[in-house]
Tab-separated table of C-alpha atoms (C1' of nucleotides) in Angstrom:
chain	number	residue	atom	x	y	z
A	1	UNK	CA	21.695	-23.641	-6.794
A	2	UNK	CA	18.454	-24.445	-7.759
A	3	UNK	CA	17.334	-22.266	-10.972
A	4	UNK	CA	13.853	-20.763	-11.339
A	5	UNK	CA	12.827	-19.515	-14.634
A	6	UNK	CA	11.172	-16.594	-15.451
A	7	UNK	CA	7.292	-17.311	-16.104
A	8	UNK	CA	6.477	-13.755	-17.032
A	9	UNK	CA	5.150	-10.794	-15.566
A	10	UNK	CA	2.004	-8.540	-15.647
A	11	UNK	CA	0.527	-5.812	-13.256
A	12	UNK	CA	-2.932	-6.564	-11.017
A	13	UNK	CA	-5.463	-3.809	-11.689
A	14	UNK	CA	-9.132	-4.196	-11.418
A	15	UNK	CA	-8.665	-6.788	-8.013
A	16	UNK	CA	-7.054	-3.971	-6.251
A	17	UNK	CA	-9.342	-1.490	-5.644
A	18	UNK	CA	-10.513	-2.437	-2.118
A	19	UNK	CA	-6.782	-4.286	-1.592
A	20	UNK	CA	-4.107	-2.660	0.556
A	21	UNK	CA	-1.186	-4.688	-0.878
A	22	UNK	CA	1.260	-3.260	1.683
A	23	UNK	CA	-0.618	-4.526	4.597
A	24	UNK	CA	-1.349	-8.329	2.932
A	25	UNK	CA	2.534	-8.558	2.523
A	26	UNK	CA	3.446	-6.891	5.374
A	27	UNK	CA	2.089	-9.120	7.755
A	28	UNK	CA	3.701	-12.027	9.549
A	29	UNK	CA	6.117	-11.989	7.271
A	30	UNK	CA	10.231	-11.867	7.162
A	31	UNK	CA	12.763	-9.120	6.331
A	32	UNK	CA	14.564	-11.520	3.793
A	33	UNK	CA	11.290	-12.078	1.651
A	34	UNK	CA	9.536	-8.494	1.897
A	35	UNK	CA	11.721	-4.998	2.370
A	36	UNK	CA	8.707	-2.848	2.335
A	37	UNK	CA	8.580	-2.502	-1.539
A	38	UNK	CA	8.111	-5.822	-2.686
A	39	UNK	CA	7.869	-9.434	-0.963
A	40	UNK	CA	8.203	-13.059	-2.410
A	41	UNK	CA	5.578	-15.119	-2.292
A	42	UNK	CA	5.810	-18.660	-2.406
A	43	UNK	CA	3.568	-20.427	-5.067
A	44	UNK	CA	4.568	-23.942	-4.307
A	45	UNK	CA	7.789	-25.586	-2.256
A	46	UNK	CA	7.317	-29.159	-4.088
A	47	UNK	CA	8.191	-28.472	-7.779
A	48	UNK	CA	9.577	-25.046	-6.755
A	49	UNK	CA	7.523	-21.672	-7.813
A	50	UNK	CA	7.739	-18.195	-6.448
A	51	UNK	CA	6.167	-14.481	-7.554
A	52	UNK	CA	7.535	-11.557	-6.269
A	53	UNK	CA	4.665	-9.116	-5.669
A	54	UNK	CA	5.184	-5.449	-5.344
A	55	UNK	CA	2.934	-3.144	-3.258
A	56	UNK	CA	1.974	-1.026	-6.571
A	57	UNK	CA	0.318	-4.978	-7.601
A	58	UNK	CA	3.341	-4.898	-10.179
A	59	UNK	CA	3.832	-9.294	-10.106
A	60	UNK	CA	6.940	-11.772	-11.518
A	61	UNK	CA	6.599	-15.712	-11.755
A	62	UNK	CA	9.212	-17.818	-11.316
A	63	UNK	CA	9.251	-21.152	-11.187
A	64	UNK	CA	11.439	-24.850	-12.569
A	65	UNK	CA	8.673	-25.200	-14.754
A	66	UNK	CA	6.033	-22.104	-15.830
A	67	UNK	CA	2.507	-22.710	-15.685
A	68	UNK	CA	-0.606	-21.263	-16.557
A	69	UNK	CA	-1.912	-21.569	-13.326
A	70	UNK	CA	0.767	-19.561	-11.572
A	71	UNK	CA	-1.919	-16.430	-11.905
A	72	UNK	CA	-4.968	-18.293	-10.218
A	73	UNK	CA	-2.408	-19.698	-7.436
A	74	UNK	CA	-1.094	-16.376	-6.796
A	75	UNK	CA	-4.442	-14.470	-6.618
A	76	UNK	CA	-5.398	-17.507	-4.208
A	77	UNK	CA	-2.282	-17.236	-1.952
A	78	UNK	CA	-2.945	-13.477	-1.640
A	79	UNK	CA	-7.058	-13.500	-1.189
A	80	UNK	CA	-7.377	-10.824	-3.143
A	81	UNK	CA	-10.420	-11.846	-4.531
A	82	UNK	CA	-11.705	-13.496	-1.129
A	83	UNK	CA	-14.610	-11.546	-0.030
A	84	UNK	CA	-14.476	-10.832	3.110
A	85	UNK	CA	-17.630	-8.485	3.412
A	86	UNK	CA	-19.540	-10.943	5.783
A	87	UNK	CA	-17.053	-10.539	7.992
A	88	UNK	CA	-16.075	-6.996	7.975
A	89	UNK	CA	-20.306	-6.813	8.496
A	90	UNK	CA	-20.273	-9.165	11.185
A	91	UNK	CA	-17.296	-7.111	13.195
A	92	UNK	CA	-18.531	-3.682	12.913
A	93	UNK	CA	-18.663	-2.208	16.295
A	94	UNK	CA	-17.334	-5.745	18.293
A	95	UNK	CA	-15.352	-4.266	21.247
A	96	UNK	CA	-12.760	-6.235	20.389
A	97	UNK	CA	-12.123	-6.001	16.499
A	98	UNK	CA	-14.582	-3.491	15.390
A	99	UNK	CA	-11.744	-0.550	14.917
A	100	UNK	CA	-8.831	-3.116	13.749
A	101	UNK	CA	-11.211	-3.910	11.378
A	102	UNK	CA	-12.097	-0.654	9.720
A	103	UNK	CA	-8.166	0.198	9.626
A	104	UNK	CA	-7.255	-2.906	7.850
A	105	UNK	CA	-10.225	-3.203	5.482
A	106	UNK	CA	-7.994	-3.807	3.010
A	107	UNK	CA	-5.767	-6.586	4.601
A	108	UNK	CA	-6.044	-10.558	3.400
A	109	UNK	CA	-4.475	-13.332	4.907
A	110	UNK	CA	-1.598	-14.880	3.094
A	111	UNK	CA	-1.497	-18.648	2.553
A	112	UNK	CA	1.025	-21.095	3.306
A	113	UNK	CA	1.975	-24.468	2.219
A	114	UNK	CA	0.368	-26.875	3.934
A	115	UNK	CA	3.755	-28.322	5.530
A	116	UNK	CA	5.097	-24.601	6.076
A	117	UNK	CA	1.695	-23.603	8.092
A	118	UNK	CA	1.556	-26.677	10.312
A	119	UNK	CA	5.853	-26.358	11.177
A	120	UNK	CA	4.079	-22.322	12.005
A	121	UNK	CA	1.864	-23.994	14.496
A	122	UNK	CA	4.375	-26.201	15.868
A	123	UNK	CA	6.240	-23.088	17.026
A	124	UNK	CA	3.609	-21.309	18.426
A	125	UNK	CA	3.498	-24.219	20.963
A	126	UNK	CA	4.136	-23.534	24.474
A	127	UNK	CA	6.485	-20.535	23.555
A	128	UNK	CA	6.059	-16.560	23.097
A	129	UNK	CA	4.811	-15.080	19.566
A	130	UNK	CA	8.594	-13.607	19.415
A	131	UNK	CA	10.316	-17.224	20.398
A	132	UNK	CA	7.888	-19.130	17.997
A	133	UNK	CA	8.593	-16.819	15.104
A	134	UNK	CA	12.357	-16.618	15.796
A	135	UNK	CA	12.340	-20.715	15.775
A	136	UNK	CA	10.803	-20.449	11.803
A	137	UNK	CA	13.361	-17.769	10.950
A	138	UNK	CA	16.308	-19.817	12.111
A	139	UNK	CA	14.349	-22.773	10.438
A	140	UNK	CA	14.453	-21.044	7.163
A	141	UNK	CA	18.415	-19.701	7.386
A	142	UNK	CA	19.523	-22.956	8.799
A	143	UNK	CA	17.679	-25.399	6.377
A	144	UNK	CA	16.097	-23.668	3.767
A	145	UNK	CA	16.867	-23.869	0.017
A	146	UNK	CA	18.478	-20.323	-2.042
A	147	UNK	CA	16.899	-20.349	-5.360
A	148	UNK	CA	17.960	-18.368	-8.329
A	149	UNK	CA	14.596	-16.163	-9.736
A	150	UNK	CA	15.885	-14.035	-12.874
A	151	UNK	CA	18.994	-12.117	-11.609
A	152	UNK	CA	17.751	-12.143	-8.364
A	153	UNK	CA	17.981	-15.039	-4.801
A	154	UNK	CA	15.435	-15.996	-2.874
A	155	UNK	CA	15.737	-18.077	-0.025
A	156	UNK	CA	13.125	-21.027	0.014
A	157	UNK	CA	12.017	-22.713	3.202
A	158	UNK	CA	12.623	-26.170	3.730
A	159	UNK	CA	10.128	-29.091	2.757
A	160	UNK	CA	9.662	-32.005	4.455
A	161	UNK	CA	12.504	-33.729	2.439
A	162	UNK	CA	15.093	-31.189	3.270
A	163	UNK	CA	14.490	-31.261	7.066
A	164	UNK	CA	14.205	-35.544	7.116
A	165	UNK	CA	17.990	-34.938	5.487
A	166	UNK	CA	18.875	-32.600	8.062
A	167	UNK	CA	17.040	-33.138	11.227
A	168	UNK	CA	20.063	-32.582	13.925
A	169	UNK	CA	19.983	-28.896	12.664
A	170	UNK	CA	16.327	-28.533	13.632
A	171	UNK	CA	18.050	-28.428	17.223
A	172	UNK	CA	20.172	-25.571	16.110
A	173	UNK	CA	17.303	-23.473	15.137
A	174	UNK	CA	15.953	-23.777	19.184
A	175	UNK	CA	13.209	-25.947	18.609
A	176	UNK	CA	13.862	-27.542	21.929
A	177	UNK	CA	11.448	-30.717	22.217
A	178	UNK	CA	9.243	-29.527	18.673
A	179	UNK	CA	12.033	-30.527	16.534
A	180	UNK	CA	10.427	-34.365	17.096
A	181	UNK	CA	6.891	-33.133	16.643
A	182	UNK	CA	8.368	-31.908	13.079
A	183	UNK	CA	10.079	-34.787	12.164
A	184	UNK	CA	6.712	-36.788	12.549
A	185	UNK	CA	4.918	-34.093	9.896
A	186	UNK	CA	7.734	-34.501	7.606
A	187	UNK	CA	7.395	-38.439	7.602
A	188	UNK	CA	3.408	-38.204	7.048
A	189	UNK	CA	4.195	-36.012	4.117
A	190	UNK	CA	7.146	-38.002	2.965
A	191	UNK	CA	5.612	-41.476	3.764
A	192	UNK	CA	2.466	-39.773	1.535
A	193	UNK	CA	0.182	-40.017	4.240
A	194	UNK	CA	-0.638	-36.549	3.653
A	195	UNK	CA	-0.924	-34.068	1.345
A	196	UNK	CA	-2.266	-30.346	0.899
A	197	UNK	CA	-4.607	-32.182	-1.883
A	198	UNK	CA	-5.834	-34.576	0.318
A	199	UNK	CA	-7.492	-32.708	2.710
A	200	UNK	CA	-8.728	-29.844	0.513
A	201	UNK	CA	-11.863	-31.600	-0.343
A	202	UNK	CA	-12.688	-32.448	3.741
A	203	UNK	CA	-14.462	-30.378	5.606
A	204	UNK	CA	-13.319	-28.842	8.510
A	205	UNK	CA	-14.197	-31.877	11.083
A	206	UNK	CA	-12.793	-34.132	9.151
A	207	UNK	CA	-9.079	-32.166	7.805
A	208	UNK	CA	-8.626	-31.589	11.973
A	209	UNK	CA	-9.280	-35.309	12.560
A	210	UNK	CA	-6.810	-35.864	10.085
A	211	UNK	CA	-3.944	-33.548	11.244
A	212	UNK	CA	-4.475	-34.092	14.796
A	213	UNK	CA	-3.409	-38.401	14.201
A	214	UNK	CA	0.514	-36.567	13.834
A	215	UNK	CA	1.818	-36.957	17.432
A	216	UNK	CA	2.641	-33.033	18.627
A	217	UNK	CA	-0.044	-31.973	16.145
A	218	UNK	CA	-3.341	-31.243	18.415
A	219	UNK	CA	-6.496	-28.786	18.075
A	220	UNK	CA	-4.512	-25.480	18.073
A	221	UNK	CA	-1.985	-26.163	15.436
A	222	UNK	CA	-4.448	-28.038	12.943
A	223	UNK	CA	-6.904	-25.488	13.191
A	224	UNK	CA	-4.405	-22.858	12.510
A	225	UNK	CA	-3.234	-24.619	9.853
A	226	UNK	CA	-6.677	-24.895	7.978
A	227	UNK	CA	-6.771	-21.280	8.114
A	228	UNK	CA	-3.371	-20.538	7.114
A	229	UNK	CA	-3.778	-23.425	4.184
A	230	UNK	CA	-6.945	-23.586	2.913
A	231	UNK	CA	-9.351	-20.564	4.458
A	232	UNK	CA	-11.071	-22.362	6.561
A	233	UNK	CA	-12.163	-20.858	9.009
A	234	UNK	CA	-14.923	-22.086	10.885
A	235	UNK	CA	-13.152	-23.834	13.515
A	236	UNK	CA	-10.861	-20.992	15.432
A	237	UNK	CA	-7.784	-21.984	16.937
A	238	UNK	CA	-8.191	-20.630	20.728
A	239	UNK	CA	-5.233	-20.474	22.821
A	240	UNK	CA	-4.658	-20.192	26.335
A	241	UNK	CA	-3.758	-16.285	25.396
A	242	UNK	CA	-6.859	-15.637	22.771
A	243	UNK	CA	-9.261	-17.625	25.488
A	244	UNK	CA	-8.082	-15.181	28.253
A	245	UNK	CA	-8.528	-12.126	26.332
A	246	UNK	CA	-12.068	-13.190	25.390
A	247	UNK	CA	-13.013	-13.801	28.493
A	248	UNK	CA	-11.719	-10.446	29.567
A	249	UNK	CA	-13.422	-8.510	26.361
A	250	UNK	CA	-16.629	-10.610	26.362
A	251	UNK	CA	-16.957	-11.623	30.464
A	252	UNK	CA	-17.521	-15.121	29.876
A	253	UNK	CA	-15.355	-17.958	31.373
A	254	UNK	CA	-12.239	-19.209	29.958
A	255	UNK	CA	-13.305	-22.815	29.546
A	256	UNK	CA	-16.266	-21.557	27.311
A	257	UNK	CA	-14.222	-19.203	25.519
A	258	UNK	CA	-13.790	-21.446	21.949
A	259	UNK	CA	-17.527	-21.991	21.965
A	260	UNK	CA	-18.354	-18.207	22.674
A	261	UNK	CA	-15.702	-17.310	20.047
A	262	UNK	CA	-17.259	-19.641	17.182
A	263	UNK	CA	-20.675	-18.724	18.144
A	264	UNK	CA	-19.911	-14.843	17.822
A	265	UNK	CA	-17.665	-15.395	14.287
A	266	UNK	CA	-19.490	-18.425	12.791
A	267	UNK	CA	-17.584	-19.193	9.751
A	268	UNK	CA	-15.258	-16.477	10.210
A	269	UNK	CA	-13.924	-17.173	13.549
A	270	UNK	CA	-10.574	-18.792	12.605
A	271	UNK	CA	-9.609	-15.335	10.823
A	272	UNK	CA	-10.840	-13.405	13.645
A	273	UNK	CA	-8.788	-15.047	15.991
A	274	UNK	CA	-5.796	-14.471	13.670
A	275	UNK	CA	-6.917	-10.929	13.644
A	276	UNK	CA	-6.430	-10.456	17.303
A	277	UNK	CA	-2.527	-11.461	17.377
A	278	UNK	CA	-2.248	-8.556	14.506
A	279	UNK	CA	-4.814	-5.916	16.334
A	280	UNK	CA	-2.941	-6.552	19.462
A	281	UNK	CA	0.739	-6.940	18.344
A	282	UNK	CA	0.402	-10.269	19.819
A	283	UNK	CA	2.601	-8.751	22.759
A	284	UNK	CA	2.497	-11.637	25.934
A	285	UNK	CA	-0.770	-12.245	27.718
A	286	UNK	CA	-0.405	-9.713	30.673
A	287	UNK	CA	0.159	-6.741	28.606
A	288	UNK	CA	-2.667	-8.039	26.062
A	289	UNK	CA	-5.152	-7.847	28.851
A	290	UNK	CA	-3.673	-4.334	29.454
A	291	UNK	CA	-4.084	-2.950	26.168
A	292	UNK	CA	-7.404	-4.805	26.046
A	293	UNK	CA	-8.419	-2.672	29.159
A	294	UNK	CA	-7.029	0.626	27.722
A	295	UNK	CA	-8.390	0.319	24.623
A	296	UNK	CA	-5.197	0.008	22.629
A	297	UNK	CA	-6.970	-2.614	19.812
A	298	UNK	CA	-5.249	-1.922	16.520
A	299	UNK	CA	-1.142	-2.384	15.857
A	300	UNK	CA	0.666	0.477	17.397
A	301	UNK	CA	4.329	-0.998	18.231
A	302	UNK	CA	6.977	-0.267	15.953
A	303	UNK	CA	10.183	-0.416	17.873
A	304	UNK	CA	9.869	-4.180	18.368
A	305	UNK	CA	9.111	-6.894	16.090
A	306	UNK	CA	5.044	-7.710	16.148
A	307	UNK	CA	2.675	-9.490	13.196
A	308	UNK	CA	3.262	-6.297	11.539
A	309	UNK	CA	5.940	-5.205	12.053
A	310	UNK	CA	8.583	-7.701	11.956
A	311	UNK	CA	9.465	-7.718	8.148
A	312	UNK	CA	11.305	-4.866	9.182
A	313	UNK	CA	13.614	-6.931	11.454
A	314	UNK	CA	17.005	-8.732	9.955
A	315	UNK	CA	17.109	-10.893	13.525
A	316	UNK	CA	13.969	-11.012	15.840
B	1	DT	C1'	18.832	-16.877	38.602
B	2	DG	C1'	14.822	-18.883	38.201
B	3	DC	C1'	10.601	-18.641	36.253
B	4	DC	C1'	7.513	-19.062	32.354
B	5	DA	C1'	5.222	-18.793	27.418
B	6	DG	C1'	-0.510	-18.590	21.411
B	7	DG	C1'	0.390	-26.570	23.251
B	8	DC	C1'	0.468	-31.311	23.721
B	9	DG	C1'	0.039	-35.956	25.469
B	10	DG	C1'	-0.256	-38.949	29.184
B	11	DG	C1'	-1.446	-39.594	33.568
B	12	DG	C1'	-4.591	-38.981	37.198
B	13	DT	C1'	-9.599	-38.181	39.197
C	1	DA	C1'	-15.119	-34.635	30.980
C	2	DC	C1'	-12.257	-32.482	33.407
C	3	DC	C1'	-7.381	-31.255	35.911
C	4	DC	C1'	-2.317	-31.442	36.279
C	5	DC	C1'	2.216	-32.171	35.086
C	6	DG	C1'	6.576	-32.325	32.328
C	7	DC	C1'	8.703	-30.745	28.419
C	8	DA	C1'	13.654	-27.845	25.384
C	9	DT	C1'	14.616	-23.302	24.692
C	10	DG	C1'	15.627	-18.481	25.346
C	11	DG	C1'	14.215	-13.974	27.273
C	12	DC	C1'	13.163	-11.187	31.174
DNA sequence: TGCCAGGCGGGGT
DNA sequence: ACCCCGCATGGC
């Protein structure tokens, strides 16, 4: 198994006064990485690091080789020193987000690998949030790596290497027709084509134009990726579902709903439309509209697995 | 049991 | 620039 060594420890103070640790970890994420108390982070799938975070900010690195970066990486992958008061400014009193907003003040979006966050999109596609997120647990059990952190195991998920060696098993994990759109990201990475480094430095434009040259990969899941990845937000990835709830919220038409959406958000769109799966439990379209009409616009469910709720699930 | 769902690409017009 | 269809899979 592959061995992580401890990288040492140390508690987060000063960054967490206007943090709510329990909500960053909490959402979108899996039972077997957070149990309410603490959740593993990943810090980096190629040359293998992890922290394990704890909701009082209490933090342990692991990795196969400790570096002094680990700190700045985590405190990146967390966003708890993003400001996000622009946005929180910006949403005050939308009819939409304006009370999901002032509950989850505190909230930050995790980041993901590069690779991880696009194989996220991929699921998404064509499928329901529950499907899509059931296809990256099975991912994950079926083909991920166990690593040994300190006494403890954490279970990895696969990089592109792991799934090229295993790609028949991508069937297993009900992928259905996306396991080929994943093979293609794992050759770009493989083949070096890309890279999380590479497209750091592009802008927005540019990192989609890049992503959306993988066959399977189009507008929706780069986008989402360059939030997920990188924070950037400026270019929201607007679904069919997101598109018809604006259109409801906002009365404009469905076809302009992406250019409504960026125009209302500016450079925060991208995390606003994330923000809308989590206010609304991302339960299917119909009942969306629903709770849309009744005014049900912050997380409520807690019987069945939603963006914040599902760490609490062993099997979604 | 048949639909059909946070997309996508390829084919039409 | 649109519009429309098929697509693997699993849940309702």
């Amino acid at each position: 198994m592959l061995e992580l060594k401890a990288c040492g420890e140390y508690q987060l103070e000063e960054e967490l006064s206007s943090i709510d640790l329990h909500k960053v970890l909490a959402v979108y994420n899996f039972s077997f990485w957070y149990d309410g108390r603490s959740s593993w982070i990943i810090l980096d799938l190629r040359d293998p690091a992890v922290a394990l975070v704890s909701t009082d900010g209490y933090v342990r690195l692991y990795g196969v080789t400790c570096s002094e970066d680990f700190v700045g990486e985590l405190e990146h992958v967390l966003g708890i020193s993003e400001d996000l008061s622009g946005f929180f400014k910006l949403g005050a009193g939308d009819p939409l987000l304006g009370e999901f907003l002032r509950e989850f003040k505190g909230w930050r979006l995790r980041l993901s690998p590069l690779w991880w966050s696009l194989v996220i999109g991929v699921c998404q596609q064509n499928a329901s949030f529950r499907q899509g997120w059931r296809m990256l647990q099975n991912i994950v059990k079926l083909l991920g790596k166990a690593a040994r952190a300190g006494d403890r195991e954490v279970l990895l998920p696969p990089g592109p290497e792991e799934v090229l060696a295993s790609a028949s098993k991508l069937r297993e994990a009900g992928v259905g027709y996306r396991a080929g759109t994943i093979v293609n990201i794992a050759k770009a990475f493989s083949q070096g084509e890309l890279s999380e480094e590479l497209l750091k430095g592009l802008n927005s434009r540019e990192a989609e134009e890049n992503l959306v040259s993988i066959r399977g990969v189009g507008k929706y899941t780069a986008r989402l990726a360059l939030a997920l990845t990188y924070r950037k937000y400026d270019l929201p990835p607007v679904d069919r579902w997101l598109g018809a709830i604006i259109a409801e919220v906002y009365g404009v038409e469905e076809k302009k709903a992406e250019g409504f959406w960026s125009m209302r958000w500016g450079e925060w769109a991208g995390l606003a439309a994330i923000a809308v799966t989590v206010a609304l439990d991302a339960v299917p379209l119909r009942k969306a509209l629903d709770r849309v009409r009744r005014g049900i616009l912050k997380p409520v469910l807690e019987d069945i697995p939603t963006p914040y709720s599902m760490w609490r699930f062993a099997r979604l």
